[in-house]
Coordinates of C-alpha atoms in Angstrom, one line a residue:
P1 CA -8.7 15.1 -15.8
R2 CA -10.3 14.5 -18.9
D3 CA -8.8 17.4 -20.8
F4 CA -5.3 15.1 -22.6
N5 CA -4.5 19.0 -23.6
A6 CA -5.0 20.9 -20.7
N7 CA -2.2 18.3 -19.1
F8 CA 0.1 18.5 -21.9
E9 CA 0.2 21.8 -21.2
V10 CA 0.7 21.4 -17.6
A11 CA 3.6 17.8 -18.7
Q12 CA 5.5 21.0 -20.4
M13 CA 5.3 23.5 -18.3
L14 CA 6.4 22.1 -16.0
E15 CA 9.2 20.3 -18.1
Q16 CA 12.5 21.8 -16.8
M17 CA 11.7 22.6 -13.1
E18 CA 10.2 19.3 -11.4
P19 CA 10.3 16.3 -13.6
K20 CA 9.1 14.3 -12.1
H21 CA 5.4 15.7 -11.8
S22 CA 5.7 16.2 -15.5
L23 CA 5.5 12.9 -16.3
V24 CA 3.1 12.2 -14.3
Y25 CA 0.4 14.7 -16.0
Y26 CA 2.0 13.3 -19.2
E27 CA 0.7 10.2 -18.2
S28 CA -2.4 11.1 -17.2
G29 CA -2.9 12.9 -20.5
I30 CA -1.3 9.3 -22.3
K31 CA -4.2 8.4 -20.5
A32 CA -7.4 10.1 -21.1
I33 CA -6.6 9.6 -24.7
L34 CA -6.3 5.4 -24.1
A35 CA -9.5 5.9 -23.1
L36 CA -11.3 7.1 -25.4
D37 CA -10.0 4.5 -28.3
P38 CA -10.4 1.6 -26.9
S39 CA -8.4 -0.1 -30.0
P40 CA -5.6 -3.4 -29.8
N41 CA -3.8 -0.5 -31.2
N42 CA -4.2 2.6 -29.3
Q43 CA -0.9 3.6 -29.1
L44 CA -1.4 5.4 -32.1
S45 CA -3.4 7.6 -30.5
V46 CA -1.2 9.8 -29.0
P47 CA 1.2 12.1 -31.1
P48 CA 5.0 10.9 -30.9
E49 CA 5.9 13.8 -29.7
I50 CA 4.3 13.2 -25.8
W51 CA 5.9 9.7 -26.3
C52 CA 9.0 11.6 -27.2
N53 CA 8.6 14.0 -23.9
V54 CA 7.4 10.9 -21.9
G55 CA 10.0 9.3 -22.8
T56 CA 13.3 11.2 -22.2
L57 CA 10.8 12.8 -18.2
R58 CA 11.7 8.6 -18.1
L59 CA 14.4 8.6 -18.6
E60 CA 15.4 11.7 -16.3
V61 CA 13.8 10.3 -13.8
G62 CA 15.8 6.8 -13.6
K63 CA 13.1 4.5 -15.5
Q64 CA 15.0 2.6 -17.9
L65 CA 12.7 -0.1 -19.2
D66 CA 9.8 2.3 -19.4
A67 CA 11.7 4.7 -21.4
Y68 CA 12.3 2.3 -23.4
E69 CA 8.9 1.7 -24.0
A70 CA 8.0 4.7 -24.9
F71 CA 10.5 5.8 -27.4
Q72 CA 9.2 2.1 -29.0
N73 CA 6.2 3.7 -28.9
A74 CA 7.0 6.8 -31.2
I75 CA 9.2 4.9 -33.8
K76 CA 5.2 3.6 -34.4
N77 CA 3.7 6.2 -34.5
C78 CA 5.7 7.9 -36.6
D79 CA 6.1 5.4 -38.8
S80 CA 2.3 5.3 -38.8
L81 CA 1.7 8.9 -40.6
L82 CA 4.2 8.0 -43.3
Q83 CA 1.7 5.5 -44.7

């Protein structure tokens, strides 16, 4: 679905009980946002708290390298917001 807000709401509801399913919804929402912004730095379009949640869930399901990438994106987004 292209409604990334709905994806994020469902993801938040599933975080505690179904982390794998929650991650699917978060990643789907991120893809929808990135599709709206074709620029090379489109990761900055995703709020840092979303990247942080994705990183945490990726750690929970054993995807350490993917989690690291998500946390890096969160830090980049925070830096861009501060400038």
